[in-house]
mmCIF file of C-alpha atoms and ligand atoms in Angstrom:
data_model
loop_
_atom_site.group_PDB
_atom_site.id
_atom_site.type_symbol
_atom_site.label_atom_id
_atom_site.label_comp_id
_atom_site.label_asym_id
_atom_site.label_seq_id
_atom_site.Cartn_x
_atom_site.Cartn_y
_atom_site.Cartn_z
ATOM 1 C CA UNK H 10 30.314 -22.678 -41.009
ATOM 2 C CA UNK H 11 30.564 -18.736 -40.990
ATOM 3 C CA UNK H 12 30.034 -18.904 -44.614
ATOM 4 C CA UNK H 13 26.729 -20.785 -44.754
ATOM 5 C CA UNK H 14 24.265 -17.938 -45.028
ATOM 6 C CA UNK H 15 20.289 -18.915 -43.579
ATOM 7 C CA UNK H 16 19.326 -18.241 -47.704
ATOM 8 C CA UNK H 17 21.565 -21.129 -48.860
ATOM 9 C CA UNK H 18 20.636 -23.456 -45.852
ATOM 10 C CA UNK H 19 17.045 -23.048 -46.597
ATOM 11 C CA UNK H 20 17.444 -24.374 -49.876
ATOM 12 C CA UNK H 21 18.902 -27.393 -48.827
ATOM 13 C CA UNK H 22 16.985 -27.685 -46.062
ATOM 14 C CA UNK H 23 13.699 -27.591 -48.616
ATOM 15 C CA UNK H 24 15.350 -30.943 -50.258
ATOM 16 C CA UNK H 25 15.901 -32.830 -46.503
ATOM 17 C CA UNK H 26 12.250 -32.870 -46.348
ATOM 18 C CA UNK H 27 9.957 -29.331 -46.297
ATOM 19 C CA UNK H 28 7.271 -30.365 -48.449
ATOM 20 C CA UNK H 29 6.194 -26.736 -49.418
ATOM 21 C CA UNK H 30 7.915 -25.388 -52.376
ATOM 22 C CA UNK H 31 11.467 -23.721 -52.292
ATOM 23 C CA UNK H 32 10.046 -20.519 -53.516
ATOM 24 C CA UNK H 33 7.629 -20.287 -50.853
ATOM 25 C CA UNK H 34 10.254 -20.546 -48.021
ATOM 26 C CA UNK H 35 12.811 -18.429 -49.122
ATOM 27 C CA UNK H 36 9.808 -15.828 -49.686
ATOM 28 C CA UNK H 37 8.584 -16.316 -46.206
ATOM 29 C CA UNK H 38 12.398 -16.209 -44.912
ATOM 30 C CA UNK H 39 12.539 -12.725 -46.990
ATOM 31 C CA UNK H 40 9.851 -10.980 -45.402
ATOM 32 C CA UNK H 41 11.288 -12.663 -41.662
ATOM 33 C CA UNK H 42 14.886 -11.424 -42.117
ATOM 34 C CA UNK H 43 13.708 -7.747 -43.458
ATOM 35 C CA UNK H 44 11.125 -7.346 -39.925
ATOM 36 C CA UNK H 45 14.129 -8.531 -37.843
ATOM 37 C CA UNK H 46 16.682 -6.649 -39.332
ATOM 38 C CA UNK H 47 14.500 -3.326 -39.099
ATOM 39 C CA UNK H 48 13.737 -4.518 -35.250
ATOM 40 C CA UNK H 49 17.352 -5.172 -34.783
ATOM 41 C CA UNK H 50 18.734 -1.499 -36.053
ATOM 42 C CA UNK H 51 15.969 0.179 -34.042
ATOM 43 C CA UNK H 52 16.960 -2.059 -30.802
ATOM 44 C CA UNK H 53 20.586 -1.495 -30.737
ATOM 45 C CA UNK H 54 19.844 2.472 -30.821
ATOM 46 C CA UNK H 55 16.875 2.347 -28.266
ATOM 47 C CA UNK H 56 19.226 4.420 -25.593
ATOM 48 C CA UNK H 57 19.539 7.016 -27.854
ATOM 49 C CA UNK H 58 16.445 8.067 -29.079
ATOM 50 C CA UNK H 59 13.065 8.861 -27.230
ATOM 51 C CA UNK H 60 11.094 7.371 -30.684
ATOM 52 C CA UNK H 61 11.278 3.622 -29.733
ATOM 53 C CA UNK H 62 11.319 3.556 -25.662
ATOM 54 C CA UNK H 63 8.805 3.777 -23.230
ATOM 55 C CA UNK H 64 4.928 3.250 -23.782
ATOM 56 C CA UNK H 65 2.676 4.142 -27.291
ATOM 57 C CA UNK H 66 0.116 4.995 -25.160
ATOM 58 C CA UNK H 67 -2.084 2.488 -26.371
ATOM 59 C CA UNK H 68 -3.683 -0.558 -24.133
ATOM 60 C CA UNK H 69 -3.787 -3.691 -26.381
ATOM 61 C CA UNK H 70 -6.020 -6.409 -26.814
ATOM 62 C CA UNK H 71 -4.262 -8.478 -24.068
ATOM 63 C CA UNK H 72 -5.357 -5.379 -21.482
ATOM 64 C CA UNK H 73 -1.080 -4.543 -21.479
ATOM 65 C CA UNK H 74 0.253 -1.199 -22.158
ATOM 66 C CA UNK H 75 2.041 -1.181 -25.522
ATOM 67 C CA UNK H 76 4.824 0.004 -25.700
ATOM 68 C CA UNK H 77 6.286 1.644 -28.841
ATOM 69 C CA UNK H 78 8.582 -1.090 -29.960
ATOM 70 C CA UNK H 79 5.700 -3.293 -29.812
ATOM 71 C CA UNK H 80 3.750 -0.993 -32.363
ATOM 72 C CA UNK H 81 7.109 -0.425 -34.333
ATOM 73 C CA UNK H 82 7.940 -4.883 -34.570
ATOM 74 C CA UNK H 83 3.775 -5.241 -35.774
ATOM 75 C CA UNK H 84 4.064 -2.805 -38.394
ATOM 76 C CA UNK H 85 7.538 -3.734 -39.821
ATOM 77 C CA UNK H 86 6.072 -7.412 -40.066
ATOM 78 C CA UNK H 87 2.363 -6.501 -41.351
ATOM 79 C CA UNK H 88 4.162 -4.427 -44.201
ATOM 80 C CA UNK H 89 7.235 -6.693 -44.891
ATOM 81 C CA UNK H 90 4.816 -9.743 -45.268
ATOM 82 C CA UNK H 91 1.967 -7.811 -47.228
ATOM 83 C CA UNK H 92 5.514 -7.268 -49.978
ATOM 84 C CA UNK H 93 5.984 -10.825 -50.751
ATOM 85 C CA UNK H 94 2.947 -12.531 -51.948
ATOM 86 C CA UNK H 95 2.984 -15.853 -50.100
ATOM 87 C CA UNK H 96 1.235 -14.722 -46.877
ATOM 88 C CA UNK H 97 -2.382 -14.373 -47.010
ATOM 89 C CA UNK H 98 -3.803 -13.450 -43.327
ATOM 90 C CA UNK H 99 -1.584 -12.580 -40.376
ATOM 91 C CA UNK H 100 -2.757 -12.603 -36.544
ATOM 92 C CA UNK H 101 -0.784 -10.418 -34.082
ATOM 93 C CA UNK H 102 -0.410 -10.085 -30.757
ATOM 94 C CA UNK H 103 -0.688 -6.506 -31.074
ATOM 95 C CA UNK H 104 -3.870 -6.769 -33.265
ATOM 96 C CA UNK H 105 -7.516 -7.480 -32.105
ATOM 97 C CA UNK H 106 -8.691 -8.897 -35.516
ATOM 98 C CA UNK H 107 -6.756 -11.034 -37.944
ATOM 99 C CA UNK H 108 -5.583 -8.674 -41.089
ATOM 100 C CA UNK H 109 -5.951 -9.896 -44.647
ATOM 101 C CA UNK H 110 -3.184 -9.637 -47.085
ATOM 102 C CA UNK H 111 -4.987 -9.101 -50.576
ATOM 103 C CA UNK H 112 -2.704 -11.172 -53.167
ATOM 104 C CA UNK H 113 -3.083 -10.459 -56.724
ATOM 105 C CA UNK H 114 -5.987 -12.487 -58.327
ATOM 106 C CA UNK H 115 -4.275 -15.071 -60.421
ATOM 107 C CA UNK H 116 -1.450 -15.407 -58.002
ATOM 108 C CA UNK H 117 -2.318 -18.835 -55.924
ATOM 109 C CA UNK H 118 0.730 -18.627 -53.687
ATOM 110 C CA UNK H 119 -0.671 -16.270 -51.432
ATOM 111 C CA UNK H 120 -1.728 -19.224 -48.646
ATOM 112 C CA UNK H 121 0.162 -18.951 -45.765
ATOM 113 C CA UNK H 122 -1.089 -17.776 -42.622
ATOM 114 C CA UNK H 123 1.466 -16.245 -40.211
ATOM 115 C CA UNK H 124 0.721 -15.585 -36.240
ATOM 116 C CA UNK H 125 3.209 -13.639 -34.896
ATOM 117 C CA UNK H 126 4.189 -12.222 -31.407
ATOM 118 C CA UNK H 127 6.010 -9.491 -33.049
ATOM 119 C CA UNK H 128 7.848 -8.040 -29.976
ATOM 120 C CA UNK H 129 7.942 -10.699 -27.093
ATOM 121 C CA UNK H 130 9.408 -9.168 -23.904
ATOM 122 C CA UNK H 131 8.148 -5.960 -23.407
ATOM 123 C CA UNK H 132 8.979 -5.204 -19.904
ATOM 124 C CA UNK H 133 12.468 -5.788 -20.694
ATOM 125 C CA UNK H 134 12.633 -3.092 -23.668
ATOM 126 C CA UNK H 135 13.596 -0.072 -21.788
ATOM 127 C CA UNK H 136 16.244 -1.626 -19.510
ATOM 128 C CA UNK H 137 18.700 -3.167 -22.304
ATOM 129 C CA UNK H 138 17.778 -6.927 -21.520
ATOM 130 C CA UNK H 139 17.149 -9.534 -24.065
ATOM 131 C CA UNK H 140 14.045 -9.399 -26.218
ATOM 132 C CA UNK H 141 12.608 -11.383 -29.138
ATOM 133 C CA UNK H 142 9.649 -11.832 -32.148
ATOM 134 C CA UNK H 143 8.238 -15.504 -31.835
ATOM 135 C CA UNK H 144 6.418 -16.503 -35.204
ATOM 136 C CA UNK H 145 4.016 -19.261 -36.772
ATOM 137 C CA UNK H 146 3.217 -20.458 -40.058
ATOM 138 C CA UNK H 147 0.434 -21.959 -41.351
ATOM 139 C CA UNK H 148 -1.133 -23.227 -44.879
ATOM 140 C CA UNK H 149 -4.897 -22.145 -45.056
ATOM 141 C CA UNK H 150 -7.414 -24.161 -44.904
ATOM 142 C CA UNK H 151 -10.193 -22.252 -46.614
ATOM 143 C CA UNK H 152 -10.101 -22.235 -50.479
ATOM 144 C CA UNK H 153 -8.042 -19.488 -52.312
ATOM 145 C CA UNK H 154 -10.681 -18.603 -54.021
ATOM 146 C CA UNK H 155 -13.224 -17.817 -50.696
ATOM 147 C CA UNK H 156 -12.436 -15.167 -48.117
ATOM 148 C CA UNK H 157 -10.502 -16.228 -44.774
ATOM 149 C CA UNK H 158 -11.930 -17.112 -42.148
ATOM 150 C CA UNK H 159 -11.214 -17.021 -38.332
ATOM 151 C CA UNK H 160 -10.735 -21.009 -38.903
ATOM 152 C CA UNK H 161 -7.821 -20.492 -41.119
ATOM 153 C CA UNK H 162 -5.995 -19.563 -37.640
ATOM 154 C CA UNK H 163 -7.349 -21.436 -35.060
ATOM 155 C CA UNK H 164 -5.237 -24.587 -36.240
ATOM 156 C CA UNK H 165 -3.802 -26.761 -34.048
ATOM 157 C CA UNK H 166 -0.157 -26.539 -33.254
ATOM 158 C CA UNK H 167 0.650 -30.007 -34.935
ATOM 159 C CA UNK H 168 -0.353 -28.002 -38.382
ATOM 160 C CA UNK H 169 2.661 -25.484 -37.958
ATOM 161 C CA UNK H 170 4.782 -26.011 -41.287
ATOM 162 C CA UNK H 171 7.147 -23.383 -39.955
ATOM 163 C CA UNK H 172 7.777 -21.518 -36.592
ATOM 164 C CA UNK H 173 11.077 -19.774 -34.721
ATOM 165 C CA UNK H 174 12.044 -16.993 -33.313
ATOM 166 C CA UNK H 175 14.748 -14.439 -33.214
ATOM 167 C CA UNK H 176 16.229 -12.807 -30.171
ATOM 168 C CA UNK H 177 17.584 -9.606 -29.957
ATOM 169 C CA UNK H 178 20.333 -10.164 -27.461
ATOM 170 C CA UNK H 179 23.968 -9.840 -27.129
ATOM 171 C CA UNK H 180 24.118 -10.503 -30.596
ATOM 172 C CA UNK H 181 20.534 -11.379 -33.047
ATOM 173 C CA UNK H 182 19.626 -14.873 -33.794
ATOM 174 C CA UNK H 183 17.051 -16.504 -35.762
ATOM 175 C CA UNK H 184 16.214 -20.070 -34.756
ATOM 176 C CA UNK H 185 13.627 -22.232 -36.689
ATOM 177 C CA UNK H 186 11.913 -25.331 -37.496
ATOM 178 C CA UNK H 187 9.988 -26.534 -40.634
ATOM 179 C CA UNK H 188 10.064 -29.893 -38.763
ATOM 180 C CA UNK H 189 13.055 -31.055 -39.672
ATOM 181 C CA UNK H 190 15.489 -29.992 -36.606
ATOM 182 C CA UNK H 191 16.311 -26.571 -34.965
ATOM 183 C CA UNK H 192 18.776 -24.889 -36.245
ATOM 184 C CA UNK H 193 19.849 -21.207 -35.022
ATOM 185 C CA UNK H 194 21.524 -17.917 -37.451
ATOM 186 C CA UNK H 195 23.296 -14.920 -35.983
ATOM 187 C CA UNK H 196 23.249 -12.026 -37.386
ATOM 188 C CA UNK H 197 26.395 -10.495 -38.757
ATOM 189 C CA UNK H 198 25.287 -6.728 -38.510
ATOM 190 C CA UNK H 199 28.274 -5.286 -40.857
ATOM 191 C CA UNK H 200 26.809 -7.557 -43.869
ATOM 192 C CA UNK H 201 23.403 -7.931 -42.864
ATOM 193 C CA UNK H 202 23.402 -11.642 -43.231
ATOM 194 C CA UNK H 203 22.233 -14.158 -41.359
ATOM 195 C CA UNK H 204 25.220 -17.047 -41.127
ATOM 196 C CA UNK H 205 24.198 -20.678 -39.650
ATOM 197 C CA UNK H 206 26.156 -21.000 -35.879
ATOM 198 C CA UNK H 207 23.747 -23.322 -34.413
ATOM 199 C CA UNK H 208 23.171 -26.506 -36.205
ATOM 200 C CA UNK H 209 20.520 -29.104 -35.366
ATOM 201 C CA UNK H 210 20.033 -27.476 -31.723
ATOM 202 C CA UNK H 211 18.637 -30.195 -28.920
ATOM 203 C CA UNK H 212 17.812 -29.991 -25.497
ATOM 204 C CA UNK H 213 21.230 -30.625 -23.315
ATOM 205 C CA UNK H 214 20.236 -34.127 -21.432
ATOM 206 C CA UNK H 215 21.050 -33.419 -17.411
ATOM 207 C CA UNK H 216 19.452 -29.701 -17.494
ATOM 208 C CA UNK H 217 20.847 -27.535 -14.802
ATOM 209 C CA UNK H 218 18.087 -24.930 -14.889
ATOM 210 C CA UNK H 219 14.418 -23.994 -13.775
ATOM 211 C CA UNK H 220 12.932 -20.747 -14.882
ATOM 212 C CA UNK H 221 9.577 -19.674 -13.310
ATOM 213 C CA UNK H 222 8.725 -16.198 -11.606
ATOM 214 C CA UNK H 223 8.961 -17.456 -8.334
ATOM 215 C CA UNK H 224 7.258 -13.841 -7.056
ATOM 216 C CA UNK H 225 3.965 -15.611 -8.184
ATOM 217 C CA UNK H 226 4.865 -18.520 -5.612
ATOM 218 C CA UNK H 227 1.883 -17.933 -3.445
ATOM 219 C CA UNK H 228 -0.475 -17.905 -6.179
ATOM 220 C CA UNK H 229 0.993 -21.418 -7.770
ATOM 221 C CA UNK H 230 -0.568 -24.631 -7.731
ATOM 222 C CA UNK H 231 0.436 -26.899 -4.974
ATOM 223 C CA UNK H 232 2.010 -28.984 -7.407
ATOM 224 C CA UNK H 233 4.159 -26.611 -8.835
ATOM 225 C CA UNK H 234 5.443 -25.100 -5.362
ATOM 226 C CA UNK H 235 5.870 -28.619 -4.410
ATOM 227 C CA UNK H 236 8.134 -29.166 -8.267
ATOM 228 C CA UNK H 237 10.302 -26.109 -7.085
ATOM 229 C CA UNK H 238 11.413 -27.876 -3.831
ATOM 230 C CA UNK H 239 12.116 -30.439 -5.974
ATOM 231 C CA UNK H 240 14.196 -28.594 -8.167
ATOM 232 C CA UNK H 241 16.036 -26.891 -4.712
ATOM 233 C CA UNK H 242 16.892 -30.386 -3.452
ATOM 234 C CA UNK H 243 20.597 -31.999 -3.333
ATOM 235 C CA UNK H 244 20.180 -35.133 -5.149
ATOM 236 C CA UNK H 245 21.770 -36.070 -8.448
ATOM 237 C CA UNK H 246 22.243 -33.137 -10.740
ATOM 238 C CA UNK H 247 19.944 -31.178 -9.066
ATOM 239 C CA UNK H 248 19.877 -28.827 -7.159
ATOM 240 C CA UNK H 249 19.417 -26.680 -9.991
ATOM 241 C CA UNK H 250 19.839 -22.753 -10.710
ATOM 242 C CA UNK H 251 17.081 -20.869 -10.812
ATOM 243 C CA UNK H 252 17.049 -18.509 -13.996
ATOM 244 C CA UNK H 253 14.502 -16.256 -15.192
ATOM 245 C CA UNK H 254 14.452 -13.314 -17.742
ATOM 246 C CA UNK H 255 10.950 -12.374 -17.947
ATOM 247 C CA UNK H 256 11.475 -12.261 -22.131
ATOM 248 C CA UNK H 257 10.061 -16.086 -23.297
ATOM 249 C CA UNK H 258 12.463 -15.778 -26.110
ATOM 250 C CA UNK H 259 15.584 -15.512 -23.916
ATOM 251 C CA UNK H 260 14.600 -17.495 -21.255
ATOM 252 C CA UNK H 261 14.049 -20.479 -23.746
ATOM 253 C CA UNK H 262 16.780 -19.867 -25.824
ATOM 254 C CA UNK H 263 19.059 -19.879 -22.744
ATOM 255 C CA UNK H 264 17.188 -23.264 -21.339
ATOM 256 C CA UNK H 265 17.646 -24.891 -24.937
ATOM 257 C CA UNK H 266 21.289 -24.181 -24.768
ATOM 258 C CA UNK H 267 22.014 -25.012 -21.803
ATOM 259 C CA UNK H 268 19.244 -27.305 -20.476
ATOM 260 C CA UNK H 269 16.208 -26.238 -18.165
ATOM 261 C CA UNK H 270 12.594 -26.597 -17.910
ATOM 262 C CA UNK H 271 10.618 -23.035 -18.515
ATOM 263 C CA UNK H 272 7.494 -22.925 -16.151
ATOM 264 C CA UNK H 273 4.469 -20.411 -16.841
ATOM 265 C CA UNK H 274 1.592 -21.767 -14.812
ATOM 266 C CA UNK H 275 -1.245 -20.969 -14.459
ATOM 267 C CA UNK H 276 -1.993 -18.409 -11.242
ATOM 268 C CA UNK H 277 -4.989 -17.903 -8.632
ATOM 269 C CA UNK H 278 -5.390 -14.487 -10.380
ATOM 270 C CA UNK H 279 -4.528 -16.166 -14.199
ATOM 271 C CA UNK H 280 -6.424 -19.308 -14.532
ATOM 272 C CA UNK H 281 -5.486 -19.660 -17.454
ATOM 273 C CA UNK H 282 -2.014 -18.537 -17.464
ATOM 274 C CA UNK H 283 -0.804 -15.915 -19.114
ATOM 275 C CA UNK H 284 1.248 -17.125 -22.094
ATOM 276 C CA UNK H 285 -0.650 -16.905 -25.117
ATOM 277 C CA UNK H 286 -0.928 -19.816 -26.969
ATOM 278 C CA UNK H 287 -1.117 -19.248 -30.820
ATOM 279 C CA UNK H 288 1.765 -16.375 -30.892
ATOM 280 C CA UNK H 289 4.196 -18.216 -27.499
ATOM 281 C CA UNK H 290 3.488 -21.495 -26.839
ATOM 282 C CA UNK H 291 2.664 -23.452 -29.973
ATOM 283 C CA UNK H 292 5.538 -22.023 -31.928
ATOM 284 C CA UNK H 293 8.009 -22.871 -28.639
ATOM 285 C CA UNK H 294 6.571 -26.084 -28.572
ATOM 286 C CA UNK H 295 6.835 -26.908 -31.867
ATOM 287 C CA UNK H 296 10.829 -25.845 -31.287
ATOM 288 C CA UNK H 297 11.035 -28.205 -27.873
ATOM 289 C CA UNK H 298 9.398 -31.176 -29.992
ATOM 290 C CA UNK H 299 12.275 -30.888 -32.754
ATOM 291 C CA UNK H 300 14.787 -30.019 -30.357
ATOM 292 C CA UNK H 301 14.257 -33.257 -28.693
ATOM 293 C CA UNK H 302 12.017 -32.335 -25.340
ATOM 294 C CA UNK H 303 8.438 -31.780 -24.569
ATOM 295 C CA UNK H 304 5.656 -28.920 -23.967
ATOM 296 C CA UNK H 305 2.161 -29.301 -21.877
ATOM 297 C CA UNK H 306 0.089 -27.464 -20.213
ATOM 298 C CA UNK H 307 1.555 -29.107 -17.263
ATOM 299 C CA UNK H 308 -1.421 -31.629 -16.693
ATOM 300 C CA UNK H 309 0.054 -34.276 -19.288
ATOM 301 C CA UNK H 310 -2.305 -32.219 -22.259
ATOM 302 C CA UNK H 311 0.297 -31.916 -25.719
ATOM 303 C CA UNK H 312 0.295 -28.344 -26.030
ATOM 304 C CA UNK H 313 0.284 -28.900 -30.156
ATOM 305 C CA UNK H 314 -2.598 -30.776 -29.680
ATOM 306 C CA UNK H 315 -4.605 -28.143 -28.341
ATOM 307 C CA UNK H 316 -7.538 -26.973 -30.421
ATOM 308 C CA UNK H 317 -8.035 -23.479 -30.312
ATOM 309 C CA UNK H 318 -10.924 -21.343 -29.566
ATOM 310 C CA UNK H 319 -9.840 -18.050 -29.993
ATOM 311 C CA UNK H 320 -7.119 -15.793 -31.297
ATOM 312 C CA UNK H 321 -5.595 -14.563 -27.787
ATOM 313 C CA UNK H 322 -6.490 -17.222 -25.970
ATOM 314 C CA UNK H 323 -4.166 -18.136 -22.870
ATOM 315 C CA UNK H 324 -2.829 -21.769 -21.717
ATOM 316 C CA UNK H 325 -0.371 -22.952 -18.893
ATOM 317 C CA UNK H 326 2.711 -23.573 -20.215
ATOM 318 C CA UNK H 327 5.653 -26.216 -19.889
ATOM 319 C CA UNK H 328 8.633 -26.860 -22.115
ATOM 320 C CA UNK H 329 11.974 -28.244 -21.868
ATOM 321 C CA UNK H 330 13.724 -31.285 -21.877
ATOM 322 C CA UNK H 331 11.267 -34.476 -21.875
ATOM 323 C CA UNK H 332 11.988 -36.326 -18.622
ATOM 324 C CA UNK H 333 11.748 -32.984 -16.541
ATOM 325 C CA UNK H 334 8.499 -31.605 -18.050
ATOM 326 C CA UNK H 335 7.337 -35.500 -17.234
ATOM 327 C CA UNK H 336 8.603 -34.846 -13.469
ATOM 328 C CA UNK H 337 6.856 -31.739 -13.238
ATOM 329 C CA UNK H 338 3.462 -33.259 -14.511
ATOM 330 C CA UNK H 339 3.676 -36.164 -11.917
ATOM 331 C CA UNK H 340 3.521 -33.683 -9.670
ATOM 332 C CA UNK H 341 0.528 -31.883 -10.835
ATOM 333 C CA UNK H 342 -0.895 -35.092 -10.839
ATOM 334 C CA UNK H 343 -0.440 -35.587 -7.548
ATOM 335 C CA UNK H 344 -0.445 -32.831 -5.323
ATOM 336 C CA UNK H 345 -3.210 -30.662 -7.208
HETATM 337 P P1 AHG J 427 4.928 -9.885 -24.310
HETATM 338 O O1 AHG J 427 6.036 -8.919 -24.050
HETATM 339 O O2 AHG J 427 4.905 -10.364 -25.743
HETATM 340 O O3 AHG J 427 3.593 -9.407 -23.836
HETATM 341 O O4 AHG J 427 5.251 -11.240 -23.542
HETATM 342 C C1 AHG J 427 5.573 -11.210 -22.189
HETATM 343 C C2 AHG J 427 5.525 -12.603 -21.659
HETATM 344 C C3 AHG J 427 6.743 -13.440 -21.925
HETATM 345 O O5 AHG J 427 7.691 -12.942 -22.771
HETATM 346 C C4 AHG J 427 7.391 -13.593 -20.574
HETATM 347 O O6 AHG J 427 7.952 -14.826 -20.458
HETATM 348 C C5 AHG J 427 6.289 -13.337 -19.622
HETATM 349 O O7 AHG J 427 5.389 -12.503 -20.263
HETATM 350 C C6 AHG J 427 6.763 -12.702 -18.367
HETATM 351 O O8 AHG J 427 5.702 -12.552 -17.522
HETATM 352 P P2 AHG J 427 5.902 -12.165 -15.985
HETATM 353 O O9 AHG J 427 6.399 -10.753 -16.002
HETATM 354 O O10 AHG J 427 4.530 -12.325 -15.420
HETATM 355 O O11 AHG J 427 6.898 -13.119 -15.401
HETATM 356 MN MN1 MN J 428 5.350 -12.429 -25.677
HETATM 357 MN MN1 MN J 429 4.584 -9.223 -27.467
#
């Protein structure tokens, strides 16, 4: 397997059913493995050097403090993708407005749109814990030869032709989906290549884990205090351990792994949750879906079936293996 590099996969992969072109992939994959690998140099030497800890300075979009990784991860993206001529129009976390990658004007394979959470796990920067970049890709639906508009990225999750993510961890890994199976790359830092070590990832099928920031418990919905009992009980499998990160990446990769249910509710103070849902939750949902489990809002709603309203708009999230994410909306059902 060690000698499988993600570049050689893809091309396969294209023949076992992407319907985009070849070219188009490996173009996008380009641009994705040049970001991470930038991330991944400056994250492995973020003890050393005062440039890439600590805050920019800046408040984003979201209201959070950015911090300079955050800036750093946005800008290696924005100016890997604007290099490669398939992306037209990327929308970033980090980014109030959508940005518009100018192809040249014959070339017609400019016409992917690409949402990005281009560092996900801030908090956890400056204390050595796992992060991650969580991305999307979409084809546009405005004509190549008009100007995008906001439309072109408020597309349901159920149009994603391509999503993943790659945590920066204990080693790197990229993990994606064009629909057709999750499948996971580490990162051999000596070469600088990306070698497959996780083929056709699914959801374990007696998960062991529930991961939730329990220090919001007295904000939760009934329902969901009530589903965390549950989880605590002796019966069956359960009870289960209670695991929880605080990077999305690394507390999904983790769950898909090893089995668990990942819990973002929403809060008395966060109606609407926090997670965002065109940069998080539709590209993890699109992963649960092909890894064999589920994602909702938690009230039985398909998370890819959400149509969006807005860029940074925010949604409850569930994902995780099917039967437990079913569990947990019985009890919303129920007790809310
Ligand atoms: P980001 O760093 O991109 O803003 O995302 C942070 C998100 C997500 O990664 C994580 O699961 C969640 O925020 C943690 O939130 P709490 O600290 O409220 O648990
Ligand atoms: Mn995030
Ligand atoms: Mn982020």
């Amino acid at each position: 397997m060690k000698d499988y590099t993600l570049g050689e996969f893809l091309i396969e992969e294209n023949r076992e059913g992407f319907s985009h072109s070849t070219e188009a992939l490996l173009r996008l994959f380009s641009s994705i493995k040049l970001a991470s690998k930038a991330i991944h140099k400056e994250v492995n030497k973020a003890g050393l050097t005062k440039e890439i800890i600590g805050g920019s300075g800046i408040t984003n979009v979201q209201g959070e403090k950015q911090q300079k990784l955050d800036d750093f991860a946005h800008r290696a993206f924005i100016e890997s993708f604007k290099s490669r001529n398939v992306v037209c129009g990327i929308a970033s976390e980090e980014s109030k407005d959508f940005i518009v990658i100018k192809g040249k004007q014959e070339n017609i394979k400019n016409q992917y749109i690409v949402l990005i959470d281009p560092l996900d796990g801030s908090s956890n920067i400056d204390v050595n814990v796992s992060i991650g970049t969580i991305f999307s890709v979409y084809l546009r639906k405005s004509s190549i030869r008009n100007n995008l508009t906001i439309e072109d990225f408020l597309q349901k999750g159920n149009q994603q032709i391509l999503a993943g993510y790659i945590i920066y961890g204990s080693s790197t890994i990229l993990v994606y989906s064009t629909g057709n199976g999750v499948h996971g790359f580490t990162l051999d830092p000596s070469v600088g290549t990306f070698y497959l070590s996780h083929y056709n990832l699914r959801f374990p099928k007696t998960e062991k884990i529930y991961s939730i920031n329990e220090g919001n418990y007295a904000k939760f919905p009934s329902g969901i205090r009530k589903f965390i009992r549950y989880c605590q009980e002796k019966k069956g499998n359960r009870p289960y351990t209670a695991r929880y990160i605080g990077s999305l990446v690394g507390d999904f990769h983790r769950n898909l792994i090893q089995g668990g249910i990942y819990i973002y509710p929403k809060t008395a103070s966060s109606p609407e949750g926090k997670l965002r849902l065109l940069y998080e939750c539709n590209p993890m949902a699109f992963l649960s879906e092909q890894a064999g489990g589920k994602a909702s809002d938690g009230k039985k709603k398909r998370i890819l079936d959400i149509v969006p309203t807005e860029l940074h708009q925010r949604t409850p999230f569930v994902c995780g293996p099917t039967e437990i994410v079913s569990k947990l909306e019985e009890f919303m059902v129920n007790y809310e």
